[in-house]
Short mmCIF file of N, CA, C and O in Angstrom, two decimals:
data_model
loop_
_atom_site.label_atom_id
_atom_site.label_comp_id
_atom_site.label_asym_id
_atom_site.label_seq_id
_atom_site.Cartn_x
_atom_site.Cartn_y
_atom_site.Cartn_z
N MET L 298 0.75 -1.26 0.01
CA MET L 298 0.00 0.13 -0.07
C MET L 298 0.89 1.25 -0.24
O MET L 298 0.63 2.51 -0.80
N SER L 299 1.92 1.26 0.80
CA SER L 299 2.92 2.38 0.91
C SER L 299 3.60 2.64 -0.31
O SER L 299 3.73 3.70 -0.70
N SER L 300 3.46 1.62 -1.22
CA SER L 300 4.57 2.05 -2.67
C SER L 300 3.47 2.31 -3.46
O SER L 300 3.79 3.18 -4.41
N ASP L 301 2.30 1.81 -3.19
CA ASP L 301 1.27 2.63 -4.21
C ASP L 301 1.25 4.42 -3.96
O ASP L 301 0.98 4.97 -4.78
N ALA L 302 1.12 4.68 -2.75
CA ALA L 302 1.24 5.89 -2.26
C ALA L 302 2.39 6.90 -2.94
O ALA L 302 2.38 8.03 -3.26
N ALA L 303 3.53 6.28 -2.48
CA ALA L 303 5.09 6.67 -3.10
C ALA L 303 4.78 6.86 -4.70
O ALA L 303 5.39 8.06 -5.30
N THR L 304 4.26 5.94 -5.51
CA THR L 304 4.39 6.51 -6.92
C THR L 304 2.92 6.91 -7.45
O THR L 304 3.09 7.07 -8.78
N ALA L 305 2.37 7.68 -6.36
CA ALA L 305 1.22 8.33 -6.90
C ALA L 305 1.40 9.54 -7.67
O ALA L 305 2.55 9.93 -7.39
N ARG L 306 0.60 9.66 -8.79
CA ARG L 306 0.97 10.73 -9.64
C ARG L 306 0.49 12.24 -8.87
O ARG L 306 -0.57 12.29 -8.13
N VAL L 307 1.34 13.27 -8.93
CA VAL L 307 1.11 14.48 -8.39
C VAL L 307 0.12 15.16 -9.50
O VAL L 307 0.28 15.42 -10.63
N THR L 308 -1.11 15.54 -8.87
CA THR L 308 -2.19 16.05 -9.76
C THR L 308 -1.70 17.75 -10.04
O THR L 308 -0.69 18.18 -9.05
N TRP L 309 -2.48 18.13 -10.79
CA TRP L 309 -2.40 19.74 -10.95
C TRP L 309 -2.84 20.57 -10.16
O TRP L 309 -2.10 21.70 -9.65
N ARG L 310 -3.65 20.24 -9.04
CA ARG L 310 -3.83 20.75 -7.82
C ARG L 310 -3.21 20.87 -7.15
O ARG L 310 -2.95 21.84 -6.28
N ASP L 311 -2.25 19.57 -6.81
CA ASP L 311 -1.28 19.54 -6.13
C ASP L 311 -0.35 20.42 -6.24
O ASP L 311 0.42 21.23 -5.57
N ARG L 312 0.30 20.54 -7.63
CA ARG L 312 1.42 21.39 -7.98
C ARG L 312 0.82 22.75 -7.87
O ARG L 312 1.68 23.70 -7.48
N LEU L 313 -0.24 23.19 -8.08
CA LEU L 313 -0.74 24.62 -8.03
C LEU L 313 -0.80 24.92 -6.56
O LEU L 313 -0.22 26.10 -6.18
N SER L 314 -1.27 24.11 -5.60
CA SER L 314 -1.28 24.41 -3.97
C SER L 314 0.06 24.60 -3.57
O SER L 314 0.30 25.50 -2.84
N ARG L 315 1.22 23.78 -4.15
CA ARG L 315 2.63 24.16 -3.84
C ARG L 315 3.07 25.18 -4.44
O ARG L 315 3.98 25.98 -3.24
N PHE L 316 2.54 25.53 -5.29
CA PHE L 316 3.27 27.03 -6.20
C PHE L 316 2.58 28.21 -5.49
O PHE L 316 3.45 28.88 -5.00
N GLU L 317 1.31 27.88 -4.92
CA GLU L 317 0.52 29.06 -4.30
C GLU L 317 1.21 29.20 -2.88
O GLU L 317 1.50 30.26 -2.55
N TYR L 318 1.70 28.25 -2.08
CA TYR L 318 2.19 28.22 -0.84
C TYR L 318 3.60 28.81 -0.82
O TYR L 318 4.03 29.39 -0.04
N LYS L 319 4.58 28.36 -1.88
CA LYS L 319 5.76 29.16 -2.03
C LYS L 319 5.73 30.45 -2.36
O LYS L 319 6.59 31.22 -2.34
N ALA L 320 4.48 31.08 -3.49
CA ALA L 320 4.73 32.25 -4.15
C ALA L 320 4.00 33.36 -3.44
O ALA L 320 4.33 34.32 -3.81
N SER L 321 3.12 32.92 -2.60
CA SER L 321 2.39 33.89 -2.02
C SER L 321 3.05 34.78 -1.13
O SER L 321 2.49 35.96 -0.87
N PRO L 322 3.94 34.47 -0.37
CA PRO L 322 5.00 35.53 0.52
C PRO L 322 5.44 36.37 -0.58
O PRO L 322 5.50 37.79 -0.05
N TYR L 323 5.73 36.39 -1.52
CA TYR L 323 6.40 36.95 -2.41
C TYR L 323 5.35 38.05 -3.33
O TYR L 323 5.66 39.28 -3.49
N LEU L 324 4.46 37.59 -3.61
CA LEU L 324 3.44 38.52 -3.86
C LEU L 324 2.88 39.43 -3.08
O LEU L 324 2.37 40.73 -3.41
N TYR L 325 2.77 38.97 -2.00
CA TYR L 325 2.46 39.79 -0.53
C TYR L 325 3.17 40.84 -0.70
O TYR L 325 2.77 42.31 -0.14
N ILE L 326 4.56 40.61 -0.60
CA ILE L 326 5.52 41.81 -0.07
C ILE L 326 5.75 42.32 -1.45
O ILE L 326 6.16 43.61 -1.40
N SER L 327 5.53 42.11 -2.67
CA SER L 327 5.61 42.87 -3.95
C SER L 327 5.17 44.16 -4.02
O SER L 327 5.76 44.83 -4.55
N PRO L 328 4.03 44.61 -3.30
CA PRO L 328 3.67 46.05 -3.58
C PRO L 328 4.49 46.77 -2.94
O PRO L 328 4.79 47.95 -3.32
N PHE L 329 5.03 46.57 -1.67
CA PHE L 329 6.01 47.14 -0.94
C PHE L 329 7.46 47.61 -2.03
O PHE L 329 7.81 48.74 -2.13
N PHE L 330 7.94 46.61 -2.69
CA PHE L 330 9.11 46.81 -3.56
C PHE L 330 8.73 47.70 -4.74
O PHE L 330 9.28 48.27 -5.30
N ILE L 331 7.60 47.52 -5.07
CA ILE L 331 7.01 48.44 -6.43
C ILE L 331 6.84 49.83 -6.18
O ILE L 331 7.42 50.77 -6.69
N VAL L 332 6.40 50.26 -4.80
CA VAL L 332 6.45 51.68 -4.38
C VAL L 332 7.42 51.97 -3.78
O VAL L 332 8.17 53.07 -4.43
N PHE L 333 8.33 51.11 -3.37
CA PHE L 333 9.83 51.87 -3.22
C PHE L 333 10.82 52.04 -4.28
O PHE L 333 11.26 52.99 -3.91
N SER L 334 10.59 50.88 -5.25
CA SER L 334 11.26 51.69 -6.60
C SER L 334 10.76 52.68 -7.10
O SER L 334 11.76 53.36 -7.77
N VAL L 335 9.60 53.06 -6.76
CA VAL L 335 9.18 54.22 -7.80
C VAL L 335 9.34 55.63 -6.95
O VAL L 335 9.80 56.42 -7.54
N THR L 336 9.20 55.44 -5.68
CA THR L 336 9.23 56.41 -4.66
C THR L 336 10.70 56.81 -4.12
O THR L 336 10.98 57.67 -3.51
N GLY L 337 11.61 55.42 -3.90
CA GLY L 337 12.77 55.66 -3.29
C GLY L 337 13.92 55.20 -4.13
O GLY L 337 15.08 56.06 -4.32
N LEU L 338 13.83 54.30 -4.93
CA LEU L 338 14.84 53.95 -6.06
C LEU L 338 15.13 54.80 -7.07
O LEU L 338 16.31 55.31 -7.67
N PHE L 339 14.06 55.32 -7.64
CA PHE L 339 14.18 55.81 -8.77
C PHE L 339 14.83 57.60 -8.76
O PHE L 339 15.75 57.69 -9.30
N PRO L 340 14.43 58.11 -7.43
CA PRO L 340 14.87 59.47 -7.12
C PRO L 340 16.39 59.30 -6.91
O PRO L 340 17.30 60.20 -7.47
N LEU L 341 16.76 58.06 -6.60
CA LEU L 341 18.34 57.96 -6.04
C LEU L 341 19.05 57.97 -7.60
O LEU L 341 19.97 58.43 -7.84
N VAL L 342 18.64 57.01 -8.27
CA VAL L 342 19.39 56.54 -9.53
C VAL L 342 19.17 57.83 -10.63
O VAL L 342 20.12 58.08 -10.91
N TYR L 343 18.20 58.88 -10.59
CA TYR L 343 17.91 60.04 -11.17
C TYR L 343 18.82 60.94 -10.80
O TYR L 343 19.75 61.58 -11.31
N THR L 344 18.97 61.18 -9.39
CA THR L 344 19.70 61.91 -8.85
C THR L 344 21.45 61.84 -9.01
O THR L 344 22.09 62.71 -9.63
N ALA L 345 21.76 60.40 -9.18
CA ALA L 345 23.40 60.14 -9.31
C ALA L 345 23.19 60.38 -10.74
O ALA L 345 24.58 60.87 -11.10
N TRP L 346 22.31 60.20 -12.04
CA TRP L 346 22.66 60.25 -13.19
C TRP L 346 22.78 61.91 -13.37
O TRP L 346 23.45 62.34 -14.33
N VAL L 347 21.69 62.70 -12.74
CA VAL L 347 21.93 64.27 -13.08
C VAL L 347 23.21 64.51 -12.55
O VAL L 347 23.65 65.51 -12.84
N SER L 348 23.92 64.22 -11.29
CA SER L 348 25.25 64.48 -10.80
C SER L 348 26.12 64.53 -11.66
O SER L 348 27.21 65.04 -11.57
N VAL L 349 26.09 63.66 -12.65
CA VAL L 349 27.43 63.50 -13.51
C VAL L 349 27.20 64.27 -14.83
O VAL L 349 27.84 64.15 -15.99
N HIS L 350 26.25 65.31 -14.70
CA HIS L 350 25.98 65.85 -16.17
C HIS L 350 25.99 67.51 -15.55
O HIS L 350 25.59 67.89 -14.64
N LYS L 351 26.29 68.22 -16.82
CA LYS L 351 25.90 69.80 -16.46
C LYS L 351 24.25 69.79 -16.73
O LYS L 351 23.69 69.54 -17.85
N TRP L 352 23.84 70.67 -15.62
CA TRP L 352 22.25 70.58 -15.83
C TRP L 352 21.92 72.12 -15.39
O TRP L 352 22.36 72.63 -14.62
N HIS L 353 20.86 72.34 -16.00
CA HIS L 353 20.43 73.99 -15.92
C HIS L 353 18.78 73.53 -15.59
O HIS L 353 18.16 72.55 -16.01
N LEU L 354 18.47 74.29 -14.52
CA LEU L 354 17.10 73.99 -14.08
C LEU L 354 16.02 74.18 -14.94
O LEU L 354 14.86 73.52 -14.95
N ILE L 355 16.01 75.29 -15.73
CA ILE L 355 15.09 75.58 -16.80
C ILE L 355 15.39 74.79 -18.10
O ILE L 355 14.65 74.22 -18.58
N GLY L 356 16.57 74.63 -18.57
CA GLY L 356 16.96 73.95 -19.79
C GLY L 356 17.16 72.43 -19.44
O GLY L 356 17.13 71.99 -20.60
N GLY L 357 17.69 71.83 -18.53
CA GLY L 357 17.73 70.95 -18.52
C GLY L 357 19.03 70.28 -18.89
O GLY L 357 19.91 71.08 -18.35
N ASP L 358 19.61 69.08 -19.55
CA ASP L 358 20.68 68.44 -19.68
C ASP L 358 21.46 69.15 -20.60
O ASP L 358 21.06 69.45 -21.85
N LYS L 359 22.72 69.56 -20.15
CA LYS L 359 23.43 70.43 -21.28
C LYS L 359 24.63 69.40 -21.29
O LYS L 359 25.62 69.89 -21.87
N GLY L 360 24.63 68.14 -21.30
CA GLY L 360 25.73 67.32 -21.62
C GLY L 360 26.56 66.65 -20.41
O GLY L 360 26.18 67.28 -19.43
N PHE L 361 27.22 65.87 -20.84
CA PHE L 361 28.25 65.03 -19.66
C PHE L 361 28.94 65.67 -19.20
O PHE L 361 29.80 66.28 -19.98
N ASN L 362 29.28 65.58 -17.72
CA ASN L 362 30.10 66.66 -17.19
C ASN L 362 31.10 65.94 -16.80
O ASN L 362 32.27 66.00 -16.11
N GLY L 363 30.80 64.27 -15.79
CA GLY L 363 31.90 63.48 -15.46
C GLY L 363 31.79 63.83 -13.86
O GLY L 363 30.76 64.21 -13.45
N VAL L 364 33.18 63.61 -13.38
CA VAL L 364 33.10 64.12 -11.82
C VAL L 364 33.58 65.62 -11.36
O VAL L 364 33.92 66.17 -10.52
N GLU L 365 33.12 66.60 -12.58
CA GLU L 365 33.68 67.93 -12.42
C GLU L 365 32.65 68.69 -11.33
O GLU L 365 33.36 69.48 -10.79
N ASN L 366 31.67 68.26 -11.31
CA ASN L 366 30.47 68.66 -10.28
C ASN L 366 30.94 68.22 -8.63
O ASN L 366 31.32 69.08 -7.98
N TYR L 367 31.50 66.97 -8.45
CA TYR L 367 32.09 66.60 -7.32
C TYR L 367 33.33 67.62 -7.05
O TYR L 367 33.48 67.69 -5.78
N ALA L 368 34.08 67.49 -8.11
CA ALA L 368 35.38 68.22 -7.84
C ALA L 368 35.18 69.76 -7.11
O ALA L 368 35.89 70.27 -6.59
N ALA L 369 34.22 70.39 -7.91
CA ALA L 369 33.92 71.86 -7.65
C ALA L 369 33.46 71.82 -6.22
O ALA L 369 33.80 72.70 -5.51
N VAL L 370 32.25 70.72 -5.87
CA VAL L 370 31.89 70.79 -4.48
C VAL L 370 32.81 70.61 -3.47
O VAL L 370 33.02 71.23 -2.33
N LEU L 371 33.81 69.78 -3.66
CA LEU L 371 34.93 69.53 -2.70
C LEU L 371 35.90 70.66 -2.71
O LEU L 371 36.54 70.78 -1.80
N ASP L 372 36.09 71.23 -3.67
CA ASP L 372 36.83 72.80 -3.70
C ASP L 372 36.34 73.82 -2.74
O ASP L 372 36.86 74.70 -2.16
N HIS L 373 34.97 73.66 -2.36
CA HIS L 373 33.96 74.98 -1.63
C HIS L 373 34.57 74.70 -0.19
O HIS L 373 34.05 73.70 0.27
N SER L 374 34.47 75.87 0.74
CA SER L 374 35.08 75.59 1.76
C SER L 374 33.70 75.72 2.59
O SER L 374 33.84 74.99 3.42
N VAL L 375 32.51 75.92 2.22
CA VAL L 375 31.32 75.79 2.37
C VAL L 375 30.88 74.12 2.86
O VAL L 375 30.17 74.12 3.71
N PHE L 376 31.37 73.58 1.41
CA PHE L 376 30.61 72.07 1.92
C PHE L 376 31.68 71.44 2.83
O PHE L 376 30.98 70.79 3.74
N TRP L 377 32.82 71.98 2.97
CA TRP L 377 33.54 71.19 4.63
C TRP L 377 33.06 71.71 5.99
O TRP L 377 33.07 71.08 6.78
N ILE L 378 32.59 73.11 5.96
CA ILE L 378 31.55 73.37 6.89
C ILE L 378 30.50 72.72 7.06
O ILE L 378 30.22 72.32 8.25
N ALA L 379 29.33 72.63 6.34
CA ALA L 379 28.48 71.97 6.27
C ALA L 379 28.49 70.48 6.64
O ALA L 379 27.93 70.04 7.65
N LEU L 380 29.51 69.60 6.10
CA LEU L 380 30.18 68.27 6.47
C LEU L 380 30.35 68.41 8.27
O LEU L 380 29.97 67.41 8.92
N ARG L 381 30.98 69.23 8.42
CA ARG L 381 31.67 69.36 9.84
C ARG L 381 30.19 69.45 10.99
O ARG L 381 30.18 68.80 11.84
N ASN L 382 29.36 70.24 10.39
CA ASN L 382 27.94 70.55 11.13
C ASN L 382 27.47 69.21 11.01
O ASN L 382 26.64 68.90 12.12
N THR L 383 27.07 68.93 10.03
CA THR L 383 26.11 67.57 9.77
C THR L 383 26.84 66.28 10.70
O THR L 383 26.07 65.65 11.28
N PHE L 384 27.96 66.14 10.78
CA PHE L 384 28.66 65.08 11.73
C PHE L 384 28.44 65.46 13.11
O PHE L 384 28.34 64.84 14.04
N SER L 385 28.70 66.81 13.22
CA SER L 385 28.79 67.48 14.95
C SER L 385 27.09 67.06 15.56
O SER L 385 26.96 66.52 16.46
N ILE L 386 25.92 67.42 14.27
CA ILE L 386 24.49 66.96 15.03
C ILE L 386 24.18 65.70 15.01
O ILE L 386 23.58 65.36 16.15
N PHE L 387 25.11 64.80 13.96
CA PHE L 387 24.90 63.31 14.25
C PHE L 387 25.36 62.89 15.49
O PHE L 387 24.61 61.99 16.43
N LEU L 388 26.65 63.26 15.65
CA LEU L 388 27.31 62.78 17.08
C LEU L 388 26.47 63.32 18.15
O LEU L 388 26.27 62.75 19.28
N LEU L 389 26.01 64.68 18.27
CA LEU L 389 25.54 65.05 19.38
C LEU L 389 24.10 64.53 19.77
O LEU L 389 23.55 64.76 21.00
N SER L 390 23.33 64.01 18.61
CA SER L 390 22.12 63.48 18.92
C SER L 390 22.21 61.98 19.02
O SER L 390 21.33 61.58 19.95
N SER L 391 22.98 61.28 18.40
CA SER L 391 22.82 59.79 18.48
C SER L 391 23.56 59.27 19.45
O SER L 391 23.20 58.36 20.24
N VAL L 392 24.88 59.82 19.98
CA VAL L 392 25.65 59.02 20.93
C VAL L 392 24.77 59.26 22.35
O VAL L 392 24.78 58.17 23.12
N PRO L 393 24.32 60.49 22.85
CA PRO L 393 23.76 60.54 24.18
C PRO L 393 22.58 59.55 23.99
O PRO L 393 22.27 59.23 25.29
N GLN L 394 21.54 59.31 22.70
CA GLN L 394 20.82 58.65 22.87
C GLN L 394 21.12 57.08 23.25
O GLN L 394 20.38 56.31 23.82
N ILE L 395 22.37 56.77 22.20
CA ILE L 395 22.42 55.09 22.60
C ILE L 395 23.11 55.00 24.24
O ILE L 395 22.83 54.22 24.69
N ILE L 396 23.88 56.13 24.69
CA ILE L 396 24.52 55.97 26.14
C ILE L 396 22.81 55.72 27.00
O ILE L 396 22.96 54.79 28.19
N ALA L 397 22.13 56.79 26.94
CA ALA L 397 20.81 56.57 27.91
C ALA L 397 20.08 55.19 27.53
O ALA L 397 19.62 54.56 28.29
N ALA L 398 20.26 54.61 26.40
CA ALA L 398 19.19 53.32 26.17
C ALA L 398 20.06 52.48 26.88
O ALA L 398 19.34 51.31 27.35
N ILE L 399 21.46 52.44 26.85
CA ILE L 399 22.09 51.16 27.29
C ILE L 399 22.14 51.30 28.91
O ILE L 399 22.06 50.16 29.41
N PHE L 400 22.35 52.45 29.36
CA PHE L 400 21.64 52.66 30.76
C PHE L 400 20.33 52.12 31.33
O PHE L 400 20.32 51.52 32.06
N ILE L 401 19.19 52.65 30.60
CA ILE L 401 18.29 52.48 30.84
C ILE L 401 18.03 50.95 30.75
O ILE L 401 17.25 49.92 31.82
N ALA L 402 18.53 49.88 30.12
CA ALA L 402 18.54 48.56 29.61
C ALA L 402 18.97 48.02 30.75
O ALA L 402 18.57 46.89 31.18
N TRP L 403 20.38 48.51 31.53
CA TRP L 403 20.89 48.32 32.27
C TRP L 403 20.36 47.94 33.40
O TRP L 403 20.37 47.24 34.32
N VAL L 404 19.58 49.01 33.95
CA VAL L 404 18.87 49.28 35.07
C VAL L 404 17.83 48.63 34.94
O VAL L 404 17.42 47.98 35.77
N LEU L 405 16.93 48.53 33.80
CA LEU L 405 15.63 47.20 33.81
C LEU L 405 16.15 45.81 33.86
O LEU L 405 15.48 45.04 34.44
N ASP L 406 17.71 45.71 33.50
CA ASP L 406 17.89 44.28 33.42
C ASP L 406 18.30 43.93 34.94
O ASP L 406 18.65 42.77 35.09
N ALA L 407 18.55 44.92 36.09
CA ALA L 407 19.20 44.62 37.02
C ALA L 407 18.52 44.07 37.96
O ALA L 407 18.82 44.18 39.23
N ASN L 408 17.12 44.54 37.83
CA ASN L 408 15.80 43.80 38.70
C ASN L 408 15.81 44.57 39.76
O ASN L 408 15.70 44.37 40.86
N CYS L 409 16.25 46.02 39.72
CA CYS L 409 16.17 46.67 41.11
C CYS L 409 14.90 47.71 40.72
O CYS L 409 14.56 48.34 41.60
N VAL L 410 14.07 47.58 39.78
CA VAL L 410 12.97 48.36 39.71
C VAL L 410 11.70 47.33 39.53
O VAL L 410 11.78 45.86 38.67
N PRO L 411 10.46 47.57 40.08
CA PRO L 411 9.62 46.45 39.66
C PRO L 411 9.35 46.09 38.20
O PRO L 411 9.49 46.98 37.33
N ARG L 412 8.78 44.99 37.47
CA ARG L 412 8.48 44.83 36.40
C ARG L 412 7.83 45.58 35.49
O ARG L 412 8.12 45.99 34.46
N HIS L 413 6.60 46.18 36.12
CA HIS L 413 5.60 47.02 35.46
C HIS L 413 6.23 48.18 34.79
O HIS L 413 5.86 49.22 34.13
N PHE L 414 7.44 48.63 35.62
CA PHE L 414 8.10 49.83 35.49
C PHE L 414 8.80 49.98 34.33
O PHE L 414 8.79 51.17 33.49
N GLY L 415 9.30 48.77 33.50
CA GLY L 415 9.74 48.74 32.24
C GLY L 415 9.00 49.37 31.27
O GLY L 415 9.33 49.65 30.16
N ALA L 416 7.64 48.91 31.73
CA ALA L 416 6.68 48.91 30.40
C ALA L 416 6.29 50.43 30.67
O ALA L 416 6.50 51.25 29.70
N TRP L 417 6.28 51.28 31.41
CA TRP L 417 5.99 52.48 31.75
C TRP L 417 7.15 53.39 31.00
O TRP L 417 7.03 54.65 30.48
N VAL L 418 8.27 52.97 31.28
CA VAL L 418 9.43 53.75 30.74
C VAL L 418 9.57 53.50 29.64
O VAL L 418 9.73 54.60 28.67
N CYS L 419 9.37 52.53 28.84
CA CYS L 419 9.36 52.28 27.57
C CYS L 419 8.44 53.39 26.80
O CYS L 419 8.65 53.74 25.60
N CYS L 420 7.07 53.32 27.40
CA CYS L 420 6.01 53.99 26.85
C CYS L 420 6.31 55.59 27.03
O CYS L 420 6.28 56.16 25.66
N CYS L 421 6.83 56.03 28.01
CA CYS L 421 7.23 57.24 28.27
C CYS L 421 8.54 57.61 27.27
O CYS L 421 8.51 58.64 26.51
N LEU L 422 9.46 56.61 27.00
CA LEU L 422 10.35 56.98 25.94
C LEU L 422 9.99 57.16 24.81
O LEU L 422 10.52 57.81 23.73
N THR L 423 9.13 56.31 24.29
CA THR L 423 8.65 55.88 22.89
C THR L 423 7.78 57.51 22.61
O THR L 423 8.01 58.36 21.54
N LEU L 424 7.03 57.82 23.91
CA LEU L 424 6.26 59.10 23.34
C LEU L 424 6.99 60.31 23.40
O LEU L 424 6.99 61.44 22.43
N TRP L 425 8.38 60.28 24.27
CA TRP L 425 9.38 61.57 24.20
C TRP L 425 9.79 61.43 22.77
O TRP L 425 10.30 62.85 22.33
N ARG L 426 10.17 60.58 22.32
CA ARG L 426 10.83 60.72 20.99
C ARG L 426 9.69 60.78 19.74
O ARG L 426 10.17 61.28 19.13
N LEU L 427 8.57 60.55 19.87
CA LEU L 427 7.71 60.88 18.77
C LEU L 427 6.98 62.23 18.92
O LEU L 427 6.84 62.49 17.72
N TRP L 428 6.95 62.58 19.66
CA TRP L 428 6.15 63.93 20.18
C TRP L 428 7.31 64.77 21.15
O TRP L 428 6.85 65.12 22.16
N PRO L 429 8.42 65.31 20.47
CA PRO L 429 9.14 66.25 21.82
C PRO L 429 8.40 67.34 21.58
O PRO L 429 7.75 67.88 20.70
N TRP L 430 8.69 68.05 22.70
CA TRP L 430 8.30 69.38 23.23
C TRP L 430 8.86 70.46 22.32
O TRP L 430 10.02 70.33 22.12
N PRO L 431 8.22 71.19 21.93
CA PRO L 431 8.66 72.59 21.17
C PRO L 431 9.84 73.57 21.69
O PRO L 431 9.82 73.24 23.04
#
């Protein structure tokens, strides 16, 4: 009896069910990738393309420029000031948050506060990050 079951022919319905089982997760996630490619990936690629061309805001493409645009930006002193400001803002905002998060995790892991206190702290910190006071 078992040899008959092993040699049984796989039906069209079984193959379709197996394909649906394997393909359905990709079909469920595909709208995200379509929207991401239109709203996220296309602007990045287009910006990279424009960055290596001479570009006029009204006239459009004026020909291939290569890396001259990048060389011109790197020659400006204002670029280096802006880059320094960007990194300083990044460091001044992310490093204290990481230190605070590690400290809070250590306090909650040390069992020196009641268990329900952790949920309260997480809720308050989430609200603090989502809606900062002006």
